[in-house]
């Protein structure tokens, strides 16, 4: 059964790049394109990076129950559409989401089989450099992101896995391995009970047979 995979990190953790690399690497993973009221950055495409919505339209969607979760992040609204999640899961793929910690908590409450992964930058200097390198933020919004990065770190206990994004290749490989390992989680294995019953019956038959030969 496909499951949701939530990636969260403080801004500058590198989760968006990781999500894209995973999508290139694994055919069993699809992406849920979020909605936001944030204006598009240069190079961003509506429907690919985000569904860009007006505040009014976003609010309407909230009232209509279109979102599996929604939250205000850095002064803008972001939300995961139920329809996006359903589309990916029903195609048989795991759905990967790049969402903030408030959204992760809401989403995991609605989808308890979610895998929760927190991505950490290897150092504060690197986090600051990554945020500055974007070159799209003025000082005020950078400070806002630094503050919320500090705040987001506090939510780490909520996550099942932590990946330090020192080298992108190894961070992607680690998440790749987490997804593989999650396939073997007992609660995810379909038809486990009949298989166990069949094994027990077979073993019992062997016990009976060998007992007669004694
Ligand atoms: P950015 O504006 O830099 O693309 O994203 C800012 C923050 O919003 C990131 O922490 C990102 O994970 C978060 N975010 C993106 N999409 C969603 C979403 O659908 N829901 C929530 N709760 N957060 C999101």
Tab-separated table of C-alpha atoms and ligand atoms in Angstrom:
chain	number	residue	atom	x	y	z
A	1	UNK	CA	0.000	0.000	0.000
A	2	UNK	CA	1.431	3.396	-0.942
A	3	UNK	CA	1.953	5.825	1.928
A	4	UNK	CA	2.551	9.560	2.426
A	5	UNK	CA	6.120	10.756	3.045
A	6	UNK	CA	6.461	14.106	4.753
A	7	UNK	CA	9.695	16.063	4.486
A	8	UNK	CA	10.058	19.043	6.785
A	9	UNK	CA	13.047	21.180	7.611
A	10	UNK	CA	13.872	24.696	8.581
A	11	UNK	CA	14.158	26.916	5.490
A	12	UNK	CA	17.575	26.242	3.977
A	13	UNK	CA	17.520	22.594	4.982
A	14	UNK	CA	17.422	21.634	1.323
A	15	UNK	CA	14.229	19.576	1.317
A	16	UNK	CA	12.882	20.814	-1.999
A	17	UNK	CA	16.043	19.725	-3.843
A	18	UNK	CA	15.922	16.383	-2.037
A	19	UNK	CA	12.272	15.874	-2.980
A	20	UNK	CA	13.061	16.549	-6.653
A	21	UNK	CA	16.018	14.165	-6.629
A	22	UNK	CA	13.888	11.436	-5.074
A	23	UNK	CA	11.258	11.897	-7.751
A	24	UNK	CA	13.916	11.453	-10.435
A	25	UNK	CA	15.307	8.393	-8.707
A	26	UNK	CA	12.184	6.484	-7.733
A	27	UNK	CA	9.316	5.626	-10.017
A	28	UNK	CA	7.168	4.608	-7.050
A	29	UNK	CA	7.021	8.157	-5.668
A	30	UNK	CA	4.873	11.096	-6.811
A	31	UNK	CA	4.705	14.689	-5.633
A	32	UNK	CA	1.775	16.549	-4.124
A	33	UNK	CA	1.790	20.082	-5.530
A	34	UNK	CA	0.749	22.438	-2.734
A	35	UNK	CA	-1.381	25.557	-2.898
A	36	UNK	CA	-0.022	28.861	-1.702
A	37	UNK	CA	-0.928	32.515	-1.555
A	38	UNK	CA	2.774	33.424	-1.899
A	39	UNK	CA	3.537	35.112	-5.224
A	40	UNK	CA	5.587	32.963	-7.638
A	41	UNK	CA	9.373	33.371	-7.574
A	42	UNK	CA	11.255	33.722	-10.807
A	43	UNK	CA	11.224	30.441	-12.706
A	44	UNK	CA	8.365	28.946	-10.709
A	45	UNK	CA	5.501	27.551	-12.711
A	46	UNK	CA	1.858	27.406	-11.650
A	47	UNK	CA	0.708	23.821	-11.297
A	48	UNK	CA	4.280	22.459	-11.222
A	49	UNK	CA	5.913	24.157	-8.218
A	50	UNK	CA	2.706	25.309	-6.549
A	51	UNK	CA	-0.880	26.051	-7.360
A	52	UNK	CA	-0.698	29.816	-6.858
A	53	UNK	CA	-3.975	31.113	-5.468
A	54	UNK	CA	-5.394	34.420	-4.349
A	55	UNK	CA	-6.126	34.771	-0.631
A	56	UNK	CA	-9.833	34.749	-1.406
A	57	UNK	CA	-9.598	31.580	-3.433
A	58	UNK	CA	-7.453	29.879	-0.777
A	59	UNK	CA	-9.954	30.783	1.955
A	60	UNK	CA	-12.776	29.465	-0.194
A	61	UNK	CA	-10.904	26.170	-0.548
A	62	UNK	CA	-10.422	25.993	3.215
A	63	UNK	CA	-14.115	26.505	3.825
A	64	UNK	CA	-14.975	23.871	1.239
A	65	UNK	CA	-12.713	21.345	3.027
A	66	UNK	CA	-10.361	21.000	0.041
A	67	UNK	CA	-7.232	20.831	2.202
A	68	UNK	CA	-5.817	17.877	4.141
A	69	UNK	CA	-3.813	20.489	6.067
A	70	UNK	CA	-3.087	24.167	5.793
A	71	UNK	CA	-0.892	26.603	7.662
A	72	UNK	CA	0.490	30.111	7.602
A	73	UNK	CA	4.229	30.046	6.922
A	74	UNK	CA	6.385	33.192	6.693
A	75	UNK	CA	3.293	35.339	6.309
A	76	UNK	CA	1.663	33.338	3.506
A	77	UNK	CA	-0.851	30.508	3.452
A	78	UNK	CA	0.147	27.031	2.268
A	79	UNK	CA	-1.967	23.921	2.023
A	80	UNK	CA	-2.038	20.343	0.778
A	81	UNK	CA	-5.018	19.536	-1.429
A	82	UNK	CA	-6.811	16.292	-0.596
A	83	UNK	CA	-7.283	15.797	-4.343
A	84	UNK	CA	-3.488	15.939	-4.985
A	85	UNK	CA	-2.778	13.340	-2.295
A	86	UNK	CA	-5.583	11.076	-3.515
A	87	UNK	CA	-4.412	11.390	-7.129
A	88	UNK	CA	-0.879	10.184	-6.328
A	89	UNK	CA	-1.896	7.445	-3.872
A	90	UNK	CA	-4.540	6.070	-6.207
A	91	UNK	CA	-1.920	5.801	-8.965
A	92	UNK	CA	-0.166	3.357	-6.625
A	93	UNK	CA	2.708	5.716	-5.746
A	94	UNK	CA	3.885	7.006	-2.407
A	95	UNK	CA	3.130	10.701	-2.120
A	96	UNK	CA	5.982	12.959	-1.074
A	97	UNK	CA	5.210	16.306	0.503
A	98	UNK	CA	7.424	19.218	1.404
A	99	UNK	CA	5.468	20.861	4.218
A	100	UNK	CA	6.131	22.823	7.386
A	101	UNK	CA	5.892	21.382	10.895
A	102	UNK	CA	2.408	22.724	11.664
A	103	UNK	CA	1.107	21.158	8.463
A	104	UNK	CA	2.972	17.905	9.173
A	105	UNK	CA	1.191	17.540	12.505
A	106	UNK	CA	-2.231	18.166	10.989
A	107	UNK	CA	-1.542	15.848	8.079
A	108	UNK	CA	-0.217	12.994	10.226
A	109	UNK	CA	-3.342	13.198	12.392
A	110	UNK	CA	-5.472	12.657	9.282
A	111	UNK	CA	-3.075	10.104	7.675
A	112	UNK	CA	-1.481	8.180	10.571
A	113	UNK	CA	0.456	5.892	8.221
A	114	UNK	CA	2.616	8.856	7.098
A	115	UNK	CA	6.388	8.624	7.295
A	116	UNK	CA	7.750	11.745	8.954
A	117	UNK	CA	11.275	12.829	8.045
A	118	UNK	CA	13.018	15.907	9.391
A	119	UNK	CA	15.920	17.266	7.373
A	120	UNK	CA	18.625	19.236	9.117
A	121	UNK	CA	21.259	21.465	7.585
A	122	UNK	CA	24.738	20.403	8.750
A	123	UNK	CA	25.441	23.777	10.408
A	124	UNK	CA	23.910	27.186	11.079
A	125	UNK	CA	26.457	28.818	8.723
A	126	UNK	CA	25.352	26.584	5.888
A	127	UNK	CA	21.681	27.263	6.600
A	128	UNK	CA	22.310	31.036	6.547
A	129	UNK	CA	24.362	30.766	3.347
A	130	UNK	CA	21.690	28.664	1.622
A	131	UNK	CA	19.019	31.186	2.485
A	132	UNK	CA	21.136	34.129	1.338
A	133	UNK	CA	22.126	32.330	-1.869
A	134	UNK	CA	18.524	32.254	-2.988
A	135	UNK	CA	18.879	35.983	-3.545
A	136	UNK	CA	15.136	36.346	-3.634
A	137	UNK	CA	14.618	37.564	-0.085
A	138	UNK	CA	15.023	41.022	1.410
A	139	UNK	CA	16.542	41.413	4.915
A	140	UNK	CA	13.154	41.474	6.579
A	141	UNK	CA	11.948	38.232	5.070
A	142	UNK	CA	15.352	36.620	5.724
A	143	UNK	CA	15.074	37.483	9.414
A	144	UNK	CA	11.554	36.063	9.408
A	145	UNK	CA	12.861	32.823	7.932
A	146	UNK	CA	15.787	32.663	10.420
A	147	UNK	CA	13.304	33.094	13.290
A	148	UNK	CA	10.961	30.431	11.999
A	149	UNK	CA	13.922	28.091	11.325
A	150	UNK	CA	14.777	28.357	15.038
A	151	UNK	CA	11.158	27.737	15.937
A	152	UNK	CA	10.809	24.752	13.588
A	153	UNK	CA	13.788	22.977	15.187
A	154	UNK	CA	11.667	22.620	18.318
A	155	UNK	CA	9.318	20.241	16.495
A	156	UNK	CA	11.977	17.619	15.792
A	157	UNK	CA	10.641	15.196	18.427
A	158	UNK	CA	7.491	14.752	16.384
A	159	UNK	CA	9.423	13.127	13.513
A	160	UNK	CA	10.361	9.456	13.153
A	161	UNK	CA	13.518	10.011	11.087
A	162	UNK	CA	16.208	12.691	10.952
A	163	UNK	CA	18.491	13.169	7.973
A	164	UNK	CA	21.395	15.621	8.023
A	165	UNK	CA	21.742	17.171	4.598
A	166	UNK	CA	25.505	17.516	4.453
A	167	UNK	CA	25.941	16.079	0.974
A	168	UNK	CA	22.833	15.970	-1.184
A	169	UNK	CA	23.696	12.538	-2.637
A	170	UNK	CA	23.957	10.881	0.745
A	171	UNK	CA	20.845	12.626	2.091
A	172	UNK	CA	18.881	11.340	-0.926
A	173	UNK	CA	20.354	7.846	-0.470
A	174	UNK	CA	19.334	7.865	3.195
A	175	UNK	CA	15.745	8.789	2.400
A	176	UNK	CA	15.712	6.218	-0.376
A	177	UNK	CA	16.711	3.602	2.226
A	178	UNK	CA	14.060	4.836	4.674
A	179	UNK	CA	11.354	4.384	2.028
A	180	UNK	CA	12.603	0.861	1.285
A	181	UNK	CA	12.691	-0.016	4.982
A	182	UNK	CA	9.158	1.326	5.452
A	183	UNK	CA	7.924	-1.250	2.918
A	184	UNK	CA	8.855	-3.927	5.450
A	185	UNK	CA	7.140	-2.275	8.407
A	186	UNK	CA	4.835	-4.923	9.852
A	187	UNK	CA	1.765	-2.689	9.873
A	188	UNK	CA	2.177	-2.034	6.131
A	189	UNK	CA	2.360	-5.647	5.016
A	190	UNK	CA	-0.897	-6.633	3.418
A	191	UNK	CA	-2.372	-10.086	4.008
A	192	UNK	CA	0.109	-10.763	6.784
A	193	UNK	CA	-2.439	-12.551	8.944
A	194	UNK	CA	-3.453	-15.205	6.380
A	195	UNK	CA	0.215	-15.808	5.586
A	196	UNK	CA	1.023	-16.395	9.263
A	197	UNK	CA	-1.995	-18.693	9.646
A	198	UNK	CA	-0.890	-20.670	6.577
A	199	UNK	CA	2.648	-21.001	7.950
A	200	UNK	CA	1.366	-22.102	11.358
A	201	UNK	CA	-0.893	-24.719	9.764
A	202	UNK	CA	1.940	-26.045	7.613
A	203	UNK	CA	4.311	-26.267	10.552
A	204	UNK	CA	1.665	-28.050	12.603
A	205	UNK	CA	1.179	-30.582	9.810
A	206	UNK	CA	4.931	-31.223	9.806
A	207	UNK	CA	4.915	-31.666	13.589
A	208	UNK	CA	2.055	-34.170	13.290
A	209	UNK	CA	3.784	-36.065	10.494
A	210	UNK	CA	7.112	-36.320	12.262
A	211	UNK	CA	5.441	-37.216	15.539
A	212	UNK	CA	3.891	-40.288	13.857
A	213	UNK	CA	7.340	-41.372	12.594
A	214	UNK	CA	8.859	-41.370	16.056
B	1	LIG	P1	8.607	28.290	0.077
B	1	LIG	O1	7.746	29.504	0.063
B	1	LIG	O2	10.056	28.611	0.360
B	1	LIG	O3	8.431	27.445	-1.145
B	1	LIG	O4	8.104	27.383	1.289
B	1	LIG	C1	8.078	27.910	2.562
B	1	LIG	C2	7.676	26.869	3.554
B	1	LIG	O5	6.330	26.434	3.321
B	1	LIG	C3	8.539	25.608	3.542
B	1	LIG	O6	8.859	25.289	4.896
B	1	LIG	C4	7.619	24.576	2.982
B	1	LIG	O7	7.904	23.288	3.496
B	1	LIG	C5	6.273	25.051	3.449
B	1	LIG	N1	5.193	24.503	2.634
B	1	LIG	C6	5.174	24.304	1.296
B	1	LIG	N2	4.024	23.742	0.914
B	1	LIG	C7	3.299	23.564	2.039
B	1	LIG	C8	2.000	23.004	2.295
B	1	LIG	O8	1.270	22.544	1.427
B	1	LIG	N3	1.599	23.008	3.588
B	1	LIG	C9	2.351	23.484	4.608
B	1	LIG	N4	1.857	23.416	5.845
B	1	LIG	N5	3.574	24.008	4.399
B	1	LIG	C10	4.038	24.044	3.136
